[in-house]
PDB file of C-alpha atoms in Angstrom:
ATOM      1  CA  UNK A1119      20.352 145.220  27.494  1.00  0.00           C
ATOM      2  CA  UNK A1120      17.001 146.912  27.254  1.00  0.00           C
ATOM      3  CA  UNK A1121      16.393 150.804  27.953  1.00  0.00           C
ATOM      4  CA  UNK A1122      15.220 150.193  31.639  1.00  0.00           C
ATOM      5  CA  UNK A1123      18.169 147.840  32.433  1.00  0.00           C
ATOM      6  CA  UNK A1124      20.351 150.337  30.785  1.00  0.00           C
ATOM      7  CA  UNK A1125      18.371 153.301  32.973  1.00  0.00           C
ATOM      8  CA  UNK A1126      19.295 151.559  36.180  1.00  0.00           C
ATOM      9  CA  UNK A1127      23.127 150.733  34.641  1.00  0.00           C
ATOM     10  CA  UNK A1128      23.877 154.486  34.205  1.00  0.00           C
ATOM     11  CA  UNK A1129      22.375 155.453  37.698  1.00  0.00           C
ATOM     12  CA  UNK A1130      24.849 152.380  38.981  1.00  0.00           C
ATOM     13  CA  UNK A1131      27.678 153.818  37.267  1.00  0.00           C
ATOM     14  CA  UNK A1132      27.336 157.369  38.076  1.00  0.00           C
ATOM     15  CA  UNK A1133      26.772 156.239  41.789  1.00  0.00           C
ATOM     16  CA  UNK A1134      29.837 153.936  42.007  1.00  0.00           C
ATOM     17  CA  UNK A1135      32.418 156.372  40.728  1.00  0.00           C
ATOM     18  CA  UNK A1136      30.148 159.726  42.491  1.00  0.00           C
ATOM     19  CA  UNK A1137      31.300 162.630  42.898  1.00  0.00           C
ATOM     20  CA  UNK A1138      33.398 162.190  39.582  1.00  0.00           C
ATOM     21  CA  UNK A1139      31.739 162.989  36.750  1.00  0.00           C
ATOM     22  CA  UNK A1140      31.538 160.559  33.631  1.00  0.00           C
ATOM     23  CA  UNK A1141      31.366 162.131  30.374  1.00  0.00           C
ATOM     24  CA  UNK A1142      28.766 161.306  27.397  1.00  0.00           C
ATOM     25  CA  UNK A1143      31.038 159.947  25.158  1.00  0.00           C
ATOM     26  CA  UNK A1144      32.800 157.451  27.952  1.00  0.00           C
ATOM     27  CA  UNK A1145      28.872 156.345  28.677  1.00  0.00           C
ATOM     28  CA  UNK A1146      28.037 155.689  25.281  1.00  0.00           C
ATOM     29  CA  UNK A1147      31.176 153.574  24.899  1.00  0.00           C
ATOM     30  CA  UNK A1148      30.338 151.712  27.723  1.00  0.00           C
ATOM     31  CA  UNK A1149      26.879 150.701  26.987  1.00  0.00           C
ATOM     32  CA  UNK A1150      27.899 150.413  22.938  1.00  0.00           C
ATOM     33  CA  UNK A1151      24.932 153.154  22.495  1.00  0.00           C
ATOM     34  CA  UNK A1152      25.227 156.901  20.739  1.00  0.00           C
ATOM     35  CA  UNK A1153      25.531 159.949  21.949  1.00  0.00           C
ATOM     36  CA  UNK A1154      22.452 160.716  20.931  1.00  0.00           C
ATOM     37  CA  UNK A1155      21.089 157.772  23.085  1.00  0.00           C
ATOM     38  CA  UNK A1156      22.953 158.236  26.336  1.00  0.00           C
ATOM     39  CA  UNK A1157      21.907 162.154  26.360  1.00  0.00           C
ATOM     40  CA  UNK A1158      18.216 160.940  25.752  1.00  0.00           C
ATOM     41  CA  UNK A1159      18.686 158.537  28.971  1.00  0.00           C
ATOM     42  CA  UNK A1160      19.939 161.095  31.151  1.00  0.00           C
ATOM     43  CA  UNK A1161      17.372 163.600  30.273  1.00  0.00           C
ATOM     44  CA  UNK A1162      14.458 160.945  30.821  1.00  0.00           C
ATOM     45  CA  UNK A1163      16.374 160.125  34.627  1.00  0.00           C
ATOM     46  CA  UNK A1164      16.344 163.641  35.741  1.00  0.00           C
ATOM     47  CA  UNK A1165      12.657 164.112  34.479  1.00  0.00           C
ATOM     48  CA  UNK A1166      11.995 161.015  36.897  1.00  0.00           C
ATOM     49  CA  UNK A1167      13.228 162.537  38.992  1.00  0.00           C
ATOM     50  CA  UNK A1168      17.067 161.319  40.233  1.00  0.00           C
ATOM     51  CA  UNK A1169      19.353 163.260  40.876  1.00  0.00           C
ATOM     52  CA  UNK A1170      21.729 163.127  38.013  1.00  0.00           C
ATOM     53  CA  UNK A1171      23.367 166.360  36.668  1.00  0.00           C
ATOM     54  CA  UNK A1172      25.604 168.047  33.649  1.00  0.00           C
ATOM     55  CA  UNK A1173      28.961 169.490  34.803  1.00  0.00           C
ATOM     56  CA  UNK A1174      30.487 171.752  32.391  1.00  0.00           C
ATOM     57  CA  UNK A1175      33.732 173.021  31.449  1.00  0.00           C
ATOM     58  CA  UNK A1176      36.794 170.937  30.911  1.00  0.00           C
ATOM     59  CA  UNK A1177      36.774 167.621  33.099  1.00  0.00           C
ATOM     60  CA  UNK A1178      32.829 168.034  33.851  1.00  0.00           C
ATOM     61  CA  UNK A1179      30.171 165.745  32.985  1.00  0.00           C
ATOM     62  CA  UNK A1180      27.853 163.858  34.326  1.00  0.00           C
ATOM     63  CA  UNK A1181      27.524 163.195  37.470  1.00  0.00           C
ATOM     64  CA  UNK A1182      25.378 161.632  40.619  1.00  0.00           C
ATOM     65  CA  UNK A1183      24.644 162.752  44.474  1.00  0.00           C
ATOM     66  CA  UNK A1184      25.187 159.468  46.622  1.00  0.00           C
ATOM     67  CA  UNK A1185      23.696 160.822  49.140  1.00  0.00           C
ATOM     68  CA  UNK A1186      20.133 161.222  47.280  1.00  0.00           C
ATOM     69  CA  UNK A1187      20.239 158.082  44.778  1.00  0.00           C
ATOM     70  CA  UNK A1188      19.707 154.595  45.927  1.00  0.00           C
ATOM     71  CA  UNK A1189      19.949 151.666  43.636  1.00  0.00           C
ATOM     72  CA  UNK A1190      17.352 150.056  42.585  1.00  0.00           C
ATOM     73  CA  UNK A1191      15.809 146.891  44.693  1.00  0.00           C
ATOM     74  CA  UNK A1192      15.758 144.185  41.865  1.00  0.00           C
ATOM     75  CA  UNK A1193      14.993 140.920  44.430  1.00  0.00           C
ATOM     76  CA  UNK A1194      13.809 137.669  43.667  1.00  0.00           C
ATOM     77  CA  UNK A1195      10.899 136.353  45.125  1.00  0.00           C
ATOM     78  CA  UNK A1196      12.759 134.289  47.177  1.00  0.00           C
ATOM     79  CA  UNK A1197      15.333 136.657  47.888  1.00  0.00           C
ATOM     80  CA  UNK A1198      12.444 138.370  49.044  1.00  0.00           C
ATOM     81  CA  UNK A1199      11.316 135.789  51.236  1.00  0.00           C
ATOM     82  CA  UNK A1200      14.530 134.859  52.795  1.00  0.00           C
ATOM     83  CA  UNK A1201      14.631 138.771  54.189  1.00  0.00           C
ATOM     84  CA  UNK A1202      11.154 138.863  55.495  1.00  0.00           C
ATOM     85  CA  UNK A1203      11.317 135.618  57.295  1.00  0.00           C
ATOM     86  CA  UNK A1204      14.745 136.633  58.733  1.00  0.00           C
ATOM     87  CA  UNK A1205      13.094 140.183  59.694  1.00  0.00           C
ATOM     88  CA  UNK A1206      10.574 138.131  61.017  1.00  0.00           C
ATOM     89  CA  UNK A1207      12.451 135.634  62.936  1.00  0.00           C
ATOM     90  CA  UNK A1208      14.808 138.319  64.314  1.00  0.00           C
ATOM     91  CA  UNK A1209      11.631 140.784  65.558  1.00  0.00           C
ATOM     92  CA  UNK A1210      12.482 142.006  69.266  1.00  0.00           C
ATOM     93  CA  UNK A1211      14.550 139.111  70.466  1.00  0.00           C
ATOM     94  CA  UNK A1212      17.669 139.452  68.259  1.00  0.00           C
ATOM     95  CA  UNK A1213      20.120 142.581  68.508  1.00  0.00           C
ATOM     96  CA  UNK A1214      19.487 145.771  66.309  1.00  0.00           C
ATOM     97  CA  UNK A1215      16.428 144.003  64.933  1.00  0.00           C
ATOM     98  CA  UNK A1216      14.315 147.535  66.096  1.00  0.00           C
ATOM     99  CA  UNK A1217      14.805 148.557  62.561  1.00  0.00           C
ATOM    100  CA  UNK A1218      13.499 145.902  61.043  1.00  0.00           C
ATOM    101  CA  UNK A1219       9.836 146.412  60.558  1.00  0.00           C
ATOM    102  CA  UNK A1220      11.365 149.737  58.755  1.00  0.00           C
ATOM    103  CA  UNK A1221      13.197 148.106  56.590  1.00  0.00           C
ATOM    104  CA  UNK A1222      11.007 145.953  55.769  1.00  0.00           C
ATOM    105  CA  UNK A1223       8.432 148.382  54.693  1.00  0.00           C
ATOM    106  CA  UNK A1224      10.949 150.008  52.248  1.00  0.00           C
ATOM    107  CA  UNK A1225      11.468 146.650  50.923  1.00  0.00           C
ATOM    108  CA  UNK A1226       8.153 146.236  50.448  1.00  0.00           C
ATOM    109  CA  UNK A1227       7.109 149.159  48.769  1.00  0.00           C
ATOM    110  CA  UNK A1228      10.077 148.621  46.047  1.00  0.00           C
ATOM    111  CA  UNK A1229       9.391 145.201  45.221  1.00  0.00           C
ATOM    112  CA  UNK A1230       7.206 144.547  41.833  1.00  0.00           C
ATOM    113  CA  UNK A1231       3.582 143.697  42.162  1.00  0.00           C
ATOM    114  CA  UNK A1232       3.860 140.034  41.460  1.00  0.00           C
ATOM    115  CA  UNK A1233       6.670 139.533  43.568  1.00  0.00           C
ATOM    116  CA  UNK A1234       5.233 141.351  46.666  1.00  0.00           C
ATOM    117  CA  UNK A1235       2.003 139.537  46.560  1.00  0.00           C
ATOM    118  CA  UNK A1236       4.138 136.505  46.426  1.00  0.00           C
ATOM    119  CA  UNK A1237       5.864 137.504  49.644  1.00  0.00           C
ATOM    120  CA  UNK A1238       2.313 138.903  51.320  1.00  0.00           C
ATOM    121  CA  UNK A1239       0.561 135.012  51.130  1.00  0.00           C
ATOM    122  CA  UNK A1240       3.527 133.694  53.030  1.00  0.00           C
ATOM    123  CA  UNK A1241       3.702 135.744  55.445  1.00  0.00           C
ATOM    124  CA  UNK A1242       0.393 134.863  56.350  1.00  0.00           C
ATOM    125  CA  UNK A1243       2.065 131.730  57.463  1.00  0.00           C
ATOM    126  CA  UNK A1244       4.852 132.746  59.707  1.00  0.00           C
ATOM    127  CA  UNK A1245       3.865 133.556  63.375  1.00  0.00           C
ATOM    128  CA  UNK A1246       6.721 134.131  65.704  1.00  0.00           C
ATOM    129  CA  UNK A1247       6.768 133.677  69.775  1.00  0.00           C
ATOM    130  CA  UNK A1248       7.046 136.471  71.755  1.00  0.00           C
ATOM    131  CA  UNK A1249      10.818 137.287  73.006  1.00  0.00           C
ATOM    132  CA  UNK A1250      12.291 136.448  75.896  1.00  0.00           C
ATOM    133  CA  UNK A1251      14.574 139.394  76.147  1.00  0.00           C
ATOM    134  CA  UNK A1252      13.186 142.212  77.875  1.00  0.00           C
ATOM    135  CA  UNK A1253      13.390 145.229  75.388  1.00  0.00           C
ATOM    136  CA  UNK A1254      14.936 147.434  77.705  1.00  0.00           C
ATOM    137  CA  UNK A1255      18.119 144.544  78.276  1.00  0.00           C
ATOM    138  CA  UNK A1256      18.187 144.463  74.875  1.00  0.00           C
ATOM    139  CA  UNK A1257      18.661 148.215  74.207  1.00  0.00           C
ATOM    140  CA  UNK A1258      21.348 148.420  76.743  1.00  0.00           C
ATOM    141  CA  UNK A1259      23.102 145.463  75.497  1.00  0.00           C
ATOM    142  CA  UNK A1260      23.146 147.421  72.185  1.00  0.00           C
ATOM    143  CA  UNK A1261      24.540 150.423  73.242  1.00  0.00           C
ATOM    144  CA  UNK A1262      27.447 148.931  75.203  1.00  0.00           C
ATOM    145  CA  UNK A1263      28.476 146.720  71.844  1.00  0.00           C
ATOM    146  CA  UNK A1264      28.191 150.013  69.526  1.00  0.00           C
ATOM    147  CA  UNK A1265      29.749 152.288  72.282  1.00  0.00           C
ATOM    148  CA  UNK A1266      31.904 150.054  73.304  1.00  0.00           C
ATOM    149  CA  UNK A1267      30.477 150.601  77.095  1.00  0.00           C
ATOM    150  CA  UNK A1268      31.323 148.739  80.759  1.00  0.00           C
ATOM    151  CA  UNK A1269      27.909 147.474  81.296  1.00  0.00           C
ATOM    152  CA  UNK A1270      26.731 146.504  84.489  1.00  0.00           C
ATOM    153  CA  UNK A1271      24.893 143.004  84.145  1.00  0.00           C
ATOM    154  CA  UNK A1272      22.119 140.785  86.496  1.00  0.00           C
ATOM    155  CA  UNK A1273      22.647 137.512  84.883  1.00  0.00           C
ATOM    156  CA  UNK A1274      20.857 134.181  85.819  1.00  0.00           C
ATOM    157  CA  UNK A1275      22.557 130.856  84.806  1.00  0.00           C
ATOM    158  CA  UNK A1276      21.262 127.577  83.678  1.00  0.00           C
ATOM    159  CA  UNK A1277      20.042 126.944  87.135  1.00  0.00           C
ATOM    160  CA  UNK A1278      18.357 130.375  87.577  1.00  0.00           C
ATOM    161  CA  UNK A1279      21.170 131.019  90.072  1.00  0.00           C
ATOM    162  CA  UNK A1280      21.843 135.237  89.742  1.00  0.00           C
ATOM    163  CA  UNK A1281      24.938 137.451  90.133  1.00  0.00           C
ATOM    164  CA  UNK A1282      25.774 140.785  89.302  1.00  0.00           C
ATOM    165  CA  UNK A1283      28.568 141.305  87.043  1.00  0.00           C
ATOM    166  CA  UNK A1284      30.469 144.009  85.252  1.00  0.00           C
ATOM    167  CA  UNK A1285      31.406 142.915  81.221  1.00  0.00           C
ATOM    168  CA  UNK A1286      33.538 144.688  79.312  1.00  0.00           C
ATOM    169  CA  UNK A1287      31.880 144.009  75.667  1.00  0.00           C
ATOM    170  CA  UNK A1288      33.596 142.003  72.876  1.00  0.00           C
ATOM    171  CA  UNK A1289      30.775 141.503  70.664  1.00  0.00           C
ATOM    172  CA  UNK A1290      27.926 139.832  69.678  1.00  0.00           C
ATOM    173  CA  UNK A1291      27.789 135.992  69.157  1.00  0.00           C
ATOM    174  CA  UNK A1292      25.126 134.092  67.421  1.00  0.00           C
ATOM    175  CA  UNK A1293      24.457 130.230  68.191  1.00  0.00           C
ATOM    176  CA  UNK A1294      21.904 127.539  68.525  1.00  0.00           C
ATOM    177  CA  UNK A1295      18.998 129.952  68.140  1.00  0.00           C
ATOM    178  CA  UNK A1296      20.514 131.931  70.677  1.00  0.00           C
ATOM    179  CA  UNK A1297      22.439 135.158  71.027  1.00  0.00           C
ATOM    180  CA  UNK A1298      25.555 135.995  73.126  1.00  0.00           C
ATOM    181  CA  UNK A1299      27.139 138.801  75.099  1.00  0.00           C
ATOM    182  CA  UNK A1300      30.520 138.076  74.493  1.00  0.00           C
ATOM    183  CA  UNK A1301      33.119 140.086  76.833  1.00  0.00           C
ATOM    184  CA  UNK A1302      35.541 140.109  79.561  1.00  0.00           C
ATOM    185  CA  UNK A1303      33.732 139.524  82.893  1.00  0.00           C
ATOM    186  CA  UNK A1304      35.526 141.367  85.604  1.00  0.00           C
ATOM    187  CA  UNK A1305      33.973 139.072  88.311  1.00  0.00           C
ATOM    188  CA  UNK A1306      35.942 135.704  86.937  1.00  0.00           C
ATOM    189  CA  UNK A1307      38.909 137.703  85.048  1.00  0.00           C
ATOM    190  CA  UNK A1308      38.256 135.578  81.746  1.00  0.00           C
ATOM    191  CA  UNK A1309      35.810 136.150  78.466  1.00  0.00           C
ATOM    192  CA  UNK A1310      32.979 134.891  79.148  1.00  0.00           C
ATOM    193  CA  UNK A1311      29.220 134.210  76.958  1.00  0.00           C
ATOM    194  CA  UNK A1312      26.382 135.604  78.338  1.00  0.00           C
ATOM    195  CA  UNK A1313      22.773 134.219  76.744  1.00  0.00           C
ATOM    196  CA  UNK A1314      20.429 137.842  76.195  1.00  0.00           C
ATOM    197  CA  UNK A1315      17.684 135.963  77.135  1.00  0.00           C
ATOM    198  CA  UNK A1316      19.141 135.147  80.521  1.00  0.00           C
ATOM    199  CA  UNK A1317      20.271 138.521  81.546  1.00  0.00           C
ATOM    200  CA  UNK A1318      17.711 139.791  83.675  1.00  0.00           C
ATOM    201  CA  UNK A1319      18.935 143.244  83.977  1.00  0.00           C
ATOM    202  CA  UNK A1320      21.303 145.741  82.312  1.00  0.00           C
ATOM    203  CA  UNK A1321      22.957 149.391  83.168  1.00  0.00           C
ATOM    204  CA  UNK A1322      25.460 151.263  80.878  1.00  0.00           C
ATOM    205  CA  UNK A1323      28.028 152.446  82.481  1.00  0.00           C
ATOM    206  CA  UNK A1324      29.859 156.007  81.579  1.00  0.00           C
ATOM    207  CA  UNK A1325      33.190 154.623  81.627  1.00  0.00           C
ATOM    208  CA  UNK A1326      34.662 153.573  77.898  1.00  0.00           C
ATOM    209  CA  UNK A1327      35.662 150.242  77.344  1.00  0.00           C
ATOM    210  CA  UNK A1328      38.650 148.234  75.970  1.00  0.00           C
ATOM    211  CA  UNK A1329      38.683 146.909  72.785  1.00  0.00           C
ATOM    212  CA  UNK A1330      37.944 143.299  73.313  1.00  0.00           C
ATOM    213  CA  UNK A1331      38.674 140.352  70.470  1.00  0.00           C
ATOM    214  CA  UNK A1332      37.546 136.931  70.185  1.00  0.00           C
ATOM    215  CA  UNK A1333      40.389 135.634  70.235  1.00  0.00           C
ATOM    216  CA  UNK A1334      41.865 137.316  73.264  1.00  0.00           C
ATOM    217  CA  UNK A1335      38.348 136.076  75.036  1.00  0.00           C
ATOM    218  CA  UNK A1336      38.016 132.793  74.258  1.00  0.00           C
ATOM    219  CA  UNK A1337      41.173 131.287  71.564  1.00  0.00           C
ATOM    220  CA  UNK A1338      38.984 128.155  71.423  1.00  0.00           C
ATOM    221  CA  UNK A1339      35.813 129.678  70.776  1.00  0.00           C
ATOM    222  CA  UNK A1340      37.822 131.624  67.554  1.00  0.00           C
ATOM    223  CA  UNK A1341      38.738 128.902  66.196  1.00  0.00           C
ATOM    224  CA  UNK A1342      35.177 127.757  65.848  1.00  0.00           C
ATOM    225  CA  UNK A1343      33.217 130.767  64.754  1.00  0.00           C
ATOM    226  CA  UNK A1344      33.047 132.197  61.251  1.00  0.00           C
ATOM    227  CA  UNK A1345      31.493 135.538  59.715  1.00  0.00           C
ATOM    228  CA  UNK A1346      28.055 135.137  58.892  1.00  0.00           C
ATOM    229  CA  UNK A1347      27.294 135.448  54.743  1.00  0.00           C
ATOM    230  CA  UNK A1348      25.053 137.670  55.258  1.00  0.00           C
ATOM    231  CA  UNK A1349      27.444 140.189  57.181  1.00  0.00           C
ATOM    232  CA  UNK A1350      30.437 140.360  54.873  1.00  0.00           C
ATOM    233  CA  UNK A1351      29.386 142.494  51.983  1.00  0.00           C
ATOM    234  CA  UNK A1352      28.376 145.130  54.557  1.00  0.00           C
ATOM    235  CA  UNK A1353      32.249 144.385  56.296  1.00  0.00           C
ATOM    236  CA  UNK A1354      34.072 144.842  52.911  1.00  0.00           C
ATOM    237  CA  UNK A1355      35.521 141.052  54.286  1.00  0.00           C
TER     238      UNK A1355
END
């Protein structure tokens, strides 16, 4: 291990076991350095800048705020990739993607030269259609998943046939290319799917709803579906 992989090791450490201090000698022994060598890191991060500091007294040592020290963004270039084409693909059509040109700056601005000029040339050849989800529907939609909100619903089927319904929201679904208000529809009395891109209107309602499961909506439906990758080191599952 070099000094800047051992650099970004001690901020790692310090952050995964924050706000309990680690003392000198337990770093040294973990990254089979001195003393000598550990103090000279930690004096180097705090002149960079992050947030590390001494505790003293007995039990003290050294210690990092969470809250002020992120890890450090070491992607591939096709890790890269993969997240800007999945920013790119989810852009205004796909739920809670309003963040994502955000978040794709701050990726951008942490990756290394070589690796973001890498990820600039192709993005000059992905173009994405304009959504069919009106931004507004998509908002609302939002709000009644995270609130766990009645929302009112105008909702045209396959044939373009409308009705108004009142959905009591499970969740989100994901299928096809297409994404899914899943919930219990108070008009039919049984879960129901509703495509975003059909729902024509949308009106949160003040009053809270129950918590709704897949598998109380639809058992055959959670039989089928699965936790996206992607999702489960930000579940903990």
């Amino acid at each position: 291990m070099n000094r800047t992989e051992r650099l970004y090791a001690l901020v790692d450490e310090l952050r995964a076991v924050a706000p309990r201090p680690r003392t000198v000698g337990w770093l040294a022994a973990r990254f089979a350095v001195s003393r000598r060598t550990v103090q000279r890191d930690l004096q180097a991060l705090m002149e960079a800048g992050v947030p590390v500091r001494a505790q003293p007294g007995q039990g003290g040592g050294w210690f990092v705020d969470r809250d002020h020290a992120l890890p450090p963004i070491n992607l591939t270039a096709a890790e890269a990739l993969a997240v800007a084409a999945a920013l790119a693909g989810a852009e205004d059509g796909t739920p809670f993607s309003a963040a994502g040109p955000a978040a794709m700056r701050k990726l951008a601005a942490a990756l290394g030269s070589s690796t973001a000029e890498e990820v600039r040339a192709l993005t000059e050849r992905i173009h994405v259609l304009p959504a069919r989800t009106a931004p507004d529907v998509l908002a609302t939609v939002e709000q009644a998943v995270a609130r766990q909100r009645v929302v009112w619903i105008r909702y045209a089927d396959s044939s373009g046939r409308e009705s108004e319904r009142e959905v009591e929201p499970g969740g989100l679904l994901a299928a096809s290319g297409s994404w899914y208000l899943l919930g219990w529809c108070r008009s039919r009395r049984a879960g129901r799917g509703f495509r975003l891109d059909r729902i024509r209107a949308a009106e949160l309602r003040d009053e809270p709803s129950p918590a709704r499961t897949v598998p109380a909506l639809d058992r055959d439906l959670a039989e089928r579906v699965r936790r996206a990758e992607t999702l489960r080191s930000l579940s903990g599952a």
